[in-house]
GROMACS .gro file of C-alpha atoms in nm:
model
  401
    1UNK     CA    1   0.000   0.000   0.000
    2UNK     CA    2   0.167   0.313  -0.102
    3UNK     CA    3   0.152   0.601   0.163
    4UNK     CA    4   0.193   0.977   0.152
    5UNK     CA    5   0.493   1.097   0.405
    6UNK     CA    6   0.215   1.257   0.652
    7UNK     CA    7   0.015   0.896   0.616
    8UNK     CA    8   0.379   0.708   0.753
    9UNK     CA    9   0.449   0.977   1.031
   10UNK     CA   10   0.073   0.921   1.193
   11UNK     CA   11   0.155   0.522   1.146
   12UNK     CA   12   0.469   0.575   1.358
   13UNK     CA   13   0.349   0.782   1.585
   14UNK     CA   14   0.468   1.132   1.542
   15UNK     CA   15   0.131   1.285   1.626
   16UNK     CA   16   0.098   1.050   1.921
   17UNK     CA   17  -0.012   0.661   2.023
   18UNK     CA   18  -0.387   0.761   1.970
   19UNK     CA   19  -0.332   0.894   1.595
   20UNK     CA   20  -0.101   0.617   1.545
   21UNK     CA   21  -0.318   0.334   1.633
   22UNK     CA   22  -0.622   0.510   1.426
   23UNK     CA   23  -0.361   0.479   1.157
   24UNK     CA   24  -0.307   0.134   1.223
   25UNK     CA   25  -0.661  -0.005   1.204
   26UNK     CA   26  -0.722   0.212   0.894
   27UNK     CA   27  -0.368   0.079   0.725
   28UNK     CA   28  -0.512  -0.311   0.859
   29UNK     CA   29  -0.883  -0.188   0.699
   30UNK     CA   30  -0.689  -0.101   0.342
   31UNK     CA   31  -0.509  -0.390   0.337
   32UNK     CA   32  -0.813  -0.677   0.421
   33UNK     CA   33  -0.967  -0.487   0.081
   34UNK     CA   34  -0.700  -0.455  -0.098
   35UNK     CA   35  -0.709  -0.106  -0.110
   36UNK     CA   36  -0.388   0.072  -0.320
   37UNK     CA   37  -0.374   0.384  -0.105
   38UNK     CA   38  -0.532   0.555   0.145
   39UNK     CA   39  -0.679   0.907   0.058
   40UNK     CA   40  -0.803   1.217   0.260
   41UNK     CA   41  -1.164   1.287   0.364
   42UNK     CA   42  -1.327   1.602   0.391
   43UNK     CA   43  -1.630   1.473   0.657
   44UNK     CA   44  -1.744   1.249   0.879
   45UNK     CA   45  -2.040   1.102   1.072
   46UNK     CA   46  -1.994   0.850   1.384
   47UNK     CA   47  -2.275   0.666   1.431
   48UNK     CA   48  -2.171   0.653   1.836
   49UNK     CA   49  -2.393   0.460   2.078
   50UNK     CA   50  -2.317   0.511   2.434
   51UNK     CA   51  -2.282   0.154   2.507
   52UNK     CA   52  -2.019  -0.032   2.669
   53UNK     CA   53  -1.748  -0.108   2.347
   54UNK     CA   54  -1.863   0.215   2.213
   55UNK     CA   55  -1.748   0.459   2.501
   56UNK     CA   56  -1.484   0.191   2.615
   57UNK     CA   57  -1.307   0.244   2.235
   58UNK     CA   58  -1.399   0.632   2.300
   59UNK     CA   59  -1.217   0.684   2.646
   60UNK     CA   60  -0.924   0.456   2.542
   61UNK     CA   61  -0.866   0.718   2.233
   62UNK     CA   62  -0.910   1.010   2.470
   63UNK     CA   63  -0.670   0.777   2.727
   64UNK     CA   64  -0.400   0.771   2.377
   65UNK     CA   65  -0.449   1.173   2.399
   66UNK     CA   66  -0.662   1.174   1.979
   67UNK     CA   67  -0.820   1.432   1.862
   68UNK     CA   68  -1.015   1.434   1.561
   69UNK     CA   69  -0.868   1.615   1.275
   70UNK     CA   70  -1.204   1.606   1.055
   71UNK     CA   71  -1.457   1.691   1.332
   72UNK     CA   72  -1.747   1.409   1.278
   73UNK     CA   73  -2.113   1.467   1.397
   74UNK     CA   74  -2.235   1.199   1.551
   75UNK     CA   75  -2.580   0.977   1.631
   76UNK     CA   76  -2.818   1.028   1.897
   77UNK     CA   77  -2.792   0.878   2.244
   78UNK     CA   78  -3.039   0.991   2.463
   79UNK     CA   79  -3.112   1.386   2.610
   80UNK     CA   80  -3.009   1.440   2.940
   81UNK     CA   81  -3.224   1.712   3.039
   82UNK     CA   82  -3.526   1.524   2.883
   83UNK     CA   83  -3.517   1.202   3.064
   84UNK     CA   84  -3.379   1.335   3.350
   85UNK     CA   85  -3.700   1.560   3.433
   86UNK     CA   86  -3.920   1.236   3.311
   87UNK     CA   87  -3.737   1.066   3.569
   88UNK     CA   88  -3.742   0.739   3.316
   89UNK     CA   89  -3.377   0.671   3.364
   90UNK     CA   90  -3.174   0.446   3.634
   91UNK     CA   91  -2.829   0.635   3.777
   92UNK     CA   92  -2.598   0.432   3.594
   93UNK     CA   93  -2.778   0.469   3.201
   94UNK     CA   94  -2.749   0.869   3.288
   95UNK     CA   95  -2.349   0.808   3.413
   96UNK     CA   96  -2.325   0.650   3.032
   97UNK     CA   97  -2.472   0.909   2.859
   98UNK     CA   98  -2.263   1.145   3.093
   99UNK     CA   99  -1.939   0.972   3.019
  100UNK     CA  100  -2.021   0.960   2.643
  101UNK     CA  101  -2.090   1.294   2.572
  102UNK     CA  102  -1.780   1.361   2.778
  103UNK     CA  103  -1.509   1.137   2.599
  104UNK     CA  104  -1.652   1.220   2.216
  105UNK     CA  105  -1.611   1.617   2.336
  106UNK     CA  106  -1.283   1.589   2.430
  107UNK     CA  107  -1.216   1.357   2.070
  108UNK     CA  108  -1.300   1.749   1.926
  109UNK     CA  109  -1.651   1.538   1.788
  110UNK     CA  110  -1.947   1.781   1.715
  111UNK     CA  111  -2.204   1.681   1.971
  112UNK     CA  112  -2.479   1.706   1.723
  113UNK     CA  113  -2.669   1.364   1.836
  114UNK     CA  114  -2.852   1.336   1.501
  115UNK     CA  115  -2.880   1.041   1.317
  116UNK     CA  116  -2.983   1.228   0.992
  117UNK     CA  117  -2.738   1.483   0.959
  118UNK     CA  118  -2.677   1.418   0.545
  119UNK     CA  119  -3.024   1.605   0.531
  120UNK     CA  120  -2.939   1.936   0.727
  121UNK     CA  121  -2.603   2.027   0.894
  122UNK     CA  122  -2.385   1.781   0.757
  123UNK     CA  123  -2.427   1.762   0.392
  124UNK     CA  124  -2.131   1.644   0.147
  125UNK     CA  125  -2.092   1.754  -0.227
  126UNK     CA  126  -2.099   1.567  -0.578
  127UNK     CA  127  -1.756   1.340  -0.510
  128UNK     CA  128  -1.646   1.435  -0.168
  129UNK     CA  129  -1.450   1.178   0.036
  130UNK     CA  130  -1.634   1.122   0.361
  131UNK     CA  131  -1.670   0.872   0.606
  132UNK     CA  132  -2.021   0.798   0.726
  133UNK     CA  133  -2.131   0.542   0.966
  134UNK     CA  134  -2.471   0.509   1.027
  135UNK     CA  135  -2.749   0.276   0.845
  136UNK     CA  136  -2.957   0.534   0.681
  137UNK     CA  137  -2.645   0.799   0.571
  138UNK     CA  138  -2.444   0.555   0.373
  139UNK     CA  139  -2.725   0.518   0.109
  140UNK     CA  140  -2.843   0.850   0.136
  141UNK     CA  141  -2.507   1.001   0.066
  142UNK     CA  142  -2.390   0.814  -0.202
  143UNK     CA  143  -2.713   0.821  -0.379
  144UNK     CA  144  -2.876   1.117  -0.345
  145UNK     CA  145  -2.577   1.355  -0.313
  146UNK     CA  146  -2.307   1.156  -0.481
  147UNK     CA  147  -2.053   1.187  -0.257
  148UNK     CA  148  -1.883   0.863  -0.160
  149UNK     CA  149  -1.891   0.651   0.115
  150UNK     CA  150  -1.779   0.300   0.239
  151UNK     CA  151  -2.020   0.155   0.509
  152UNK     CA  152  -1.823   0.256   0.815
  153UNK     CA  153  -1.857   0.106   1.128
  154UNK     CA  154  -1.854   0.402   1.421
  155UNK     CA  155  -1.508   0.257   1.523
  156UNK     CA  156  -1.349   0.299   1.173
  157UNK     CA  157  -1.561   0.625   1.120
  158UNK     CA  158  -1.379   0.750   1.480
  159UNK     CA  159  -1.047   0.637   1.292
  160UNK     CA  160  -1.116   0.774   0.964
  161UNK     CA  161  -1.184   1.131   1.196
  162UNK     CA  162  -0.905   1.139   1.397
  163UNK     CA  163  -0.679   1.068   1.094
  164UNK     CA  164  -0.862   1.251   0.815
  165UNK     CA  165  -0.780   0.925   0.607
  166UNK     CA  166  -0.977   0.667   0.478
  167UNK     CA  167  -0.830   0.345   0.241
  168UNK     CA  168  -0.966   0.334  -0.138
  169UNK     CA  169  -1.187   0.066  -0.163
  170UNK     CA  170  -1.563  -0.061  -0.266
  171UNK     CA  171  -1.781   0.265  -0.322
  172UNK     CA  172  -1.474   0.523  -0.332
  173UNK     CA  173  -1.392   0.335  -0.697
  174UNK     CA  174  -1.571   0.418  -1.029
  175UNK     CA  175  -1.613   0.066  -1.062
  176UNK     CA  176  -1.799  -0.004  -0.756
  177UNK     CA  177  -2.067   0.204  -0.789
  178UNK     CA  178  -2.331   0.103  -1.079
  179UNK     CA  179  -2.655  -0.122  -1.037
  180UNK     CA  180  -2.661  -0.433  -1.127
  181UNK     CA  181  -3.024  -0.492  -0.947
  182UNK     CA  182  -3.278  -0.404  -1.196
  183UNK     CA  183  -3.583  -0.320  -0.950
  184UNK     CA  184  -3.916  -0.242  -1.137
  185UNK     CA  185  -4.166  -0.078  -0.875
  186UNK     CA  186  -4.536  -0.196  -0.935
  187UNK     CA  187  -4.679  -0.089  -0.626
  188UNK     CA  188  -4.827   0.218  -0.577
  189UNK     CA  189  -4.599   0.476  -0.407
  190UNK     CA  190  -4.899   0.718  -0.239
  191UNK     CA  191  -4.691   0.836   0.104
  192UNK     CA  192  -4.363   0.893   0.248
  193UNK     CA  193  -4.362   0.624   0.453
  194UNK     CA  194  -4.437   0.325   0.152
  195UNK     CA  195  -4.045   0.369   0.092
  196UNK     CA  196  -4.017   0.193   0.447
  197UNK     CA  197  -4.161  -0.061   0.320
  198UNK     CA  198  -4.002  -0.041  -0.017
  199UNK     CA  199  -3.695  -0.059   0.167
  200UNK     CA  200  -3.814  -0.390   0.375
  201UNK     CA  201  -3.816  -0.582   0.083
  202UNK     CA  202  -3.439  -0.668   0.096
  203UNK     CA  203  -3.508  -0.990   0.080
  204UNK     CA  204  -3.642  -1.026  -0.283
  205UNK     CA  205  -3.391  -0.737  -0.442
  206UNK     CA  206  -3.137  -0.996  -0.329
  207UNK     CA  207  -2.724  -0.783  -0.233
  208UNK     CA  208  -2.583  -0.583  -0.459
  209UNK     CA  209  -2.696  -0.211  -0.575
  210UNK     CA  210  -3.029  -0.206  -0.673
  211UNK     CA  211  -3.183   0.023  -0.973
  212UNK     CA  212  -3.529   0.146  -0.926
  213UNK     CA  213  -3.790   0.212  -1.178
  214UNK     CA  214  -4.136   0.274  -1.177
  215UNK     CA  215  -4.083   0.516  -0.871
  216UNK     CA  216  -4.291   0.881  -0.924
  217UNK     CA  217  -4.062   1.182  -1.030
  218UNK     CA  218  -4.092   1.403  -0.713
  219UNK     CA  219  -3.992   1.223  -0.393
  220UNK     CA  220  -3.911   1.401  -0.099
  221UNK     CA  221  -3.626   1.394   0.083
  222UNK     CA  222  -3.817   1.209   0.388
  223UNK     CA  223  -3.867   0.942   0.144
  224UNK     CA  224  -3.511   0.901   0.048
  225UNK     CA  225  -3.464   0.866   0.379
  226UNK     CA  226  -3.690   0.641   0.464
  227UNK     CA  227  -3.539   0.390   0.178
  228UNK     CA  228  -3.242   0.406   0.267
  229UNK     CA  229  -3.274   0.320   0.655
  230UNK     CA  230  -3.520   0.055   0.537
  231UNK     CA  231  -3.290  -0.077   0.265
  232UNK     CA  232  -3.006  -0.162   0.514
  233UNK     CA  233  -3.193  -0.252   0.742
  234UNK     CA  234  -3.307  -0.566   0.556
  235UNK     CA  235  -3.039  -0.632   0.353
  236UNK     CA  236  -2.715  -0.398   0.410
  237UNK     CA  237  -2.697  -0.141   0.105
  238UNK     CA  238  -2.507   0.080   0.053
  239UNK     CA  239  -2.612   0.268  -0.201
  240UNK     CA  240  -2.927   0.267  -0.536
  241UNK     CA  241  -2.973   0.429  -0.818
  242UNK     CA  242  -3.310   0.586  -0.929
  243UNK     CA  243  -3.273   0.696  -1.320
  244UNK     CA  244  -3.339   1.044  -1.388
  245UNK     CA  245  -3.327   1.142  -1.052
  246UNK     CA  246  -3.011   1.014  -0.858
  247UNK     CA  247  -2.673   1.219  -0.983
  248UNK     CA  248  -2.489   0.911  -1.087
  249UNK     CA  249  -2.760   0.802  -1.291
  250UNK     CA  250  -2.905   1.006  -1.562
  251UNK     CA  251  -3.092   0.683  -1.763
  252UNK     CA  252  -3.120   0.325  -1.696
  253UNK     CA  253  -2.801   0.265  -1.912
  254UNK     CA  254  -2.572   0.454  -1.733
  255UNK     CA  255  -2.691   0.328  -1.412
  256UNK     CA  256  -2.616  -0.012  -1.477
  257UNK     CA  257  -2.247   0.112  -1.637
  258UNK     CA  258  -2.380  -0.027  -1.989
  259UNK     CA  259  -2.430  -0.370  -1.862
  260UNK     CA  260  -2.730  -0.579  -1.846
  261UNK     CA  261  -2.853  -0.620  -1.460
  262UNK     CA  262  -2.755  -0.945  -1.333
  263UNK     CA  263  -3.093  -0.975  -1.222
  264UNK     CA  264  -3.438  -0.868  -1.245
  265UNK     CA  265  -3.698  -0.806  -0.951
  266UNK     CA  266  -4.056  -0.644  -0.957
  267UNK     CA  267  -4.180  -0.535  -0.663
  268UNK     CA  268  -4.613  -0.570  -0.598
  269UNK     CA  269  -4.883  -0.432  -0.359
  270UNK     CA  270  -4.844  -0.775  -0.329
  271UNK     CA  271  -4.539  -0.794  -0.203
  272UNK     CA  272  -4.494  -0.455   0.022
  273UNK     CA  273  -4.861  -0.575   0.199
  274UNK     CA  274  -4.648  -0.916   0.275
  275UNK     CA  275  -4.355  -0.739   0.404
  276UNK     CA  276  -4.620  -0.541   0.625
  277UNK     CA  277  -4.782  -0.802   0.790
  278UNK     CA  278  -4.451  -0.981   0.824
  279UNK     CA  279  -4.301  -0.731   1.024
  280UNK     CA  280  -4.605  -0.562   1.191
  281UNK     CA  281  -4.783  -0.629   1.499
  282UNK     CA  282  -5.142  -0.750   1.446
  283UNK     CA  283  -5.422  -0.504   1.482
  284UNK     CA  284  -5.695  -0.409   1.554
  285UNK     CA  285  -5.549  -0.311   1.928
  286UNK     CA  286  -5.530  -0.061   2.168
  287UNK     CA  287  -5.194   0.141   2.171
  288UNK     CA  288  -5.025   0.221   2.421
  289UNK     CA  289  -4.768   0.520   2.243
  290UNK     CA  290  -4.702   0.682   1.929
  291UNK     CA  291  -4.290   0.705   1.859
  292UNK     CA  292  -4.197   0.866   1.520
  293UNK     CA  293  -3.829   0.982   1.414
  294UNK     CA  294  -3.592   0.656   1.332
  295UNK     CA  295  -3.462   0.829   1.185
  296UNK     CA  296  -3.431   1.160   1.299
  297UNK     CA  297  -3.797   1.377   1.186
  298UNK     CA  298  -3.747   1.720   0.990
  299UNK     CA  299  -3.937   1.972   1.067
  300UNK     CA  300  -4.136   1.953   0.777
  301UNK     CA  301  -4.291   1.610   0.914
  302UNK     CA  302  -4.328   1.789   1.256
  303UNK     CA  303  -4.528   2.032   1.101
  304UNK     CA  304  -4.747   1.795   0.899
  305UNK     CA  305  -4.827   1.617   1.271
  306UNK     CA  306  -4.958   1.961   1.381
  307UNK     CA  307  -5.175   2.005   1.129
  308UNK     CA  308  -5.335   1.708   1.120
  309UNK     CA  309  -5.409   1.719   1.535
  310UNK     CA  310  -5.537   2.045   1.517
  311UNK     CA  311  -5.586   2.126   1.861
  312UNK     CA  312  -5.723   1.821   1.980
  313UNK     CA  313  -5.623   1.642   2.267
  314UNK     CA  314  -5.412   1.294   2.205
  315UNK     CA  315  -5.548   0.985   2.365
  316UNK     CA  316  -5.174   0.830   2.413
  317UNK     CA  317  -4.841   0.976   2.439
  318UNK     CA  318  -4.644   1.060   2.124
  319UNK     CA  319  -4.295   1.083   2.102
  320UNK     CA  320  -4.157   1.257   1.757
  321UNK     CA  321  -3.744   1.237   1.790
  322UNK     CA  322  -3.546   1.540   1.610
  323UNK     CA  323  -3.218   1.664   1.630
  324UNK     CA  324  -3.192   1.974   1.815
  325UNK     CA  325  -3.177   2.217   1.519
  326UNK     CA  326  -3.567   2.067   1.385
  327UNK     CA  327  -3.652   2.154   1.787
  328UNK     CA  328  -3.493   2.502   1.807
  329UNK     CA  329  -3.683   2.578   1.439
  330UNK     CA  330  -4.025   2.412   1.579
  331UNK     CA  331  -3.996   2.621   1.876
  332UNK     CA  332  -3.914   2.933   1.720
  333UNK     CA  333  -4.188   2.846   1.409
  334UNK     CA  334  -4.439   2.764   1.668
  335UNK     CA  335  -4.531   2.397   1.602
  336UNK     CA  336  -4.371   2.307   1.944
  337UNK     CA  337  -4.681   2.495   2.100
  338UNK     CA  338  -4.894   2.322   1.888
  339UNK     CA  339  -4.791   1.977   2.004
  340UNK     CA  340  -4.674   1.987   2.295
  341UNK     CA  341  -4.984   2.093   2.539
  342UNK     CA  342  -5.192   1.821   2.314
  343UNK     CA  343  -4.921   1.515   2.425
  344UNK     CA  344  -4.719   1.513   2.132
  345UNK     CA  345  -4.333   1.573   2.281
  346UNK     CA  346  -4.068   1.692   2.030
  347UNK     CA  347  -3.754   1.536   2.176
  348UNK     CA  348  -3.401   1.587   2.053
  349UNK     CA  349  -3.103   1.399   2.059
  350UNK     CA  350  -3.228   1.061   2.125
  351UNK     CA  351  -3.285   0.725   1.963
  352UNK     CA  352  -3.495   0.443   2.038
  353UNK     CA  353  -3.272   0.212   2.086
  354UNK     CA  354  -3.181   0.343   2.416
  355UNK     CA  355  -3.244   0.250   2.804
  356UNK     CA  356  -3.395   0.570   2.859
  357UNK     CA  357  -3.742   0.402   2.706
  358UNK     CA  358  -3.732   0.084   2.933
  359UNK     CA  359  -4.037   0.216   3.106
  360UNK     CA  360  -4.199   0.136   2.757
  361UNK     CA  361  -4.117  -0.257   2.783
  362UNK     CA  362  -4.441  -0.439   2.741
  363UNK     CA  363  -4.660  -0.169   2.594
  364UNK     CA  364  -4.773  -0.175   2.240
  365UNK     CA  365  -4.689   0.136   2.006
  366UNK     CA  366  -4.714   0.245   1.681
  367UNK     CA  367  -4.509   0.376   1.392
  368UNK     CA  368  -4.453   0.455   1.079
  369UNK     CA  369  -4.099   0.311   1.052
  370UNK     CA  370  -3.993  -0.038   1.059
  371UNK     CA  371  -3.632   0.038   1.196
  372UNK     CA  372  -3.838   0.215   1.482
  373UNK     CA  373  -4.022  -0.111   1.554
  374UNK     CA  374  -3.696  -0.312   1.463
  375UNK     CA  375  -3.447  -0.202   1.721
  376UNK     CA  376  -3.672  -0.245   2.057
  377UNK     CA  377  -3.754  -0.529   2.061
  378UNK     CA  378  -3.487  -0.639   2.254
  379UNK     CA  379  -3.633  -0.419   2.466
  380UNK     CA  380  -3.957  -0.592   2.513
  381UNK     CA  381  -4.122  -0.328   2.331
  382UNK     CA  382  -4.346  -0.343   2.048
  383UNK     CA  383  -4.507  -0.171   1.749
  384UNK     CA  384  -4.767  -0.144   1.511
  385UNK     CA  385  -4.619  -0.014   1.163
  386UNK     CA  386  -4.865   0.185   0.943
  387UNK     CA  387  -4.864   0.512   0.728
  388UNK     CA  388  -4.779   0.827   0.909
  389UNK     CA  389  -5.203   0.943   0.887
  390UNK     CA  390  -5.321   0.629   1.035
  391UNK     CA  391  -5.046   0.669   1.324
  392UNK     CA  392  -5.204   0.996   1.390
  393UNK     CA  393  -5.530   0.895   1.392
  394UNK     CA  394  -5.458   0.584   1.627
  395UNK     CA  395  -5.252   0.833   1.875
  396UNK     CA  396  -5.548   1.023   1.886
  397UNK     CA  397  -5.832   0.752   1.979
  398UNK     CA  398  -5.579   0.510   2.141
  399UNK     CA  399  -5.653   0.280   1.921
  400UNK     CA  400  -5.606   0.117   1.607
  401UNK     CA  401  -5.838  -0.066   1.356
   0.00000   0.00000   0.00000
């Protein structure tokens, strides 16, 4: 592997054992893919967790003296402040949290606790280097903004920061990044929230880069979103083309590189109303919650929530999760008021895979997003997935039909 001068000082340690050993595991990364060289980024996203290898890895670097030389945002955990006045979390989760925040501020991290920050306040260019961690960024970034991105893991994400390096491998080469999933979309596309499901159908697209057709010509960026998350979280990809709409893909042909698709996959009411009941719990029920924002809710959805309440009073609790920008602008906007006296809490910073929810475990929500329902379950809690309108409607009767 052929490496710049600055690239062989960090590996023997001339900006210190933390740097160096970042080096190391990004030299060790290079070489497992074969990668030629390793090249600079220009941003970063750690998808941290506040969990015990997570903030062990983060206190040893602090312990080796790093600091990150591309400052990374990085995912939720859980808001202090929040849970701390809902009184919903033991001592020790709120030492974690504590401890977290501390060791990735004194890595030089920007505490932005956002899980969607390619949508707002940390958004590369056509081509930029980065290095994203994070299940519903890598897709996102690559094929919406066409920037490039290997699927980091938030240790190698961490190393890629505190370096500013990353090897060349997979999606940073010309190469890697057509289709060669030819995915023609039969089902009808009416709402944001039928890209979750889209996305669930991992299964039948089969791994590699799928190619979407038969998708309408405005989508928003919620939805891209929403495929994304969904897409690795059933089947770990890291990137799609749409043609005529995606950068790197101006027609089906160039999408593909000029190749024929190794495969072919059409994708049915049929098929999303499967994935639906697979992953769903049954209904009718009673509810006991509403939890929206895995990932993170723009304001745009916020305000969309506050419409359709309209003043009246929820039968459950809602929970919409944000970063802290989409709570400042709500605030400010004055959606906040119109949620928050009706039961609908716009929280920041916070995930739902976190302890702070465990007095949750047993109760029955609902959602709009399958990753939402996905993650706690281990938990004990459990969710109802439908479209965003019929969450609404269920938050507001307590039940759904």
């Amino acid at each position: 592997m052929e490496l710049t001068q600055d690239q062989k000082d960090l590996l023997e340690g001339k900006y210190g054992q933390g740097a160096q050993l970042a080096m190391k595991v990004q030299v060790a990364i290079g070489e497992s893919f074969g990668a030629k060289r390793i090249v600079p980024i220009t941003r970063s996203h750690v998808a941290l967790s506040n969990q015990d290898a997570d903030l062990w890895l983060a206190e040893k670097m602090v312990g080796l003296g790093a600091k990150c030389r591309v400052r990374p945002t990085v995912n939720p955990g859980f808001c202090l402040s929040y849970f701390k006045a809902l009184g919903t979390v033991t001592d020790d989760d709120y030492a974690m949290m504590e401890r977290t925040d501390k060791a990735y501020r004194a890595l030089g991290a920007e505490l932005s606790y956002n899980c969607t920050p390619y949508i707002d306040t940390n958004v590369p260019l056509f081509g930029e280097i980065c290095a994203f961690s994070e299940s519903s960024a890598t897709p996102f970034v690559n094929a919406i903004w066409g920037a490039r991105s290997n699927r980091e893991g938030a240790n190698s994400a961490l190393f890629a920061s505190i370096t500013g390096y990353v090897p060349e491998y997979g999606l940073l080469l010309d190469e890697n990044r057509y289709g060669n999933i030819l995915v023609n979309v039969e089902a009808d596309m009416t709402c944001d929230a039928d890209y979750h499901i889209l996305g669930m159908c991992g299964k039948k697209i089969g791994h590699g880069i799928p190619v979407f057709t038969g998708l309408p010509k405005n989508i928003t960026k919620e939805a891209l979103r929403n495929l994304g998350a969904e897409l690795n979280t059933s089947g770990c990809y890291d990137m799609y083309h749409i043609p005529g709409f995606t950068p790197e893909a101006p027609d089906v042909k160039t999408a593909f590189g000029g190749k024929d698709p190794e495969r072919v996959v059409t994708i049915t009411n049929e098929d999303m109303a499967e994935v639906l009941e697979e992953i769903s719990v049954d209904t009718p029920r009673p509810i006991d919650f509403a939890m929206f924002g895995c990932p993170h809710f723009t304001l745009n959805e916020c305000q969309y929530i506050a419409k359709k309440i309209d003043g009246r009073k929820l039968a459950v609790p809602m929970w919409i999760l944000t970063g802290e920008h989409v709570l400042a602008m709500a605030k400010r906007t004055g959606i906040y008021d119109q949620l928050e006296p009706y039961g609908a809490h716009i929280v920041p910073d916070t995930c739902p895979d976190q302890p702070c929810w465990h007095f949750l475990k047993g109760k029955i929500g609902i959602t709009e997003s399958p990753k939402c329902a996905y993650y706690p379950q281990r938990r004990g809690i459990h969710f109802v997935i439908r479209n965003l309108d019929t969450c609404i409607e269920a938050a507001l009767t307590g039940e759904v039909k």
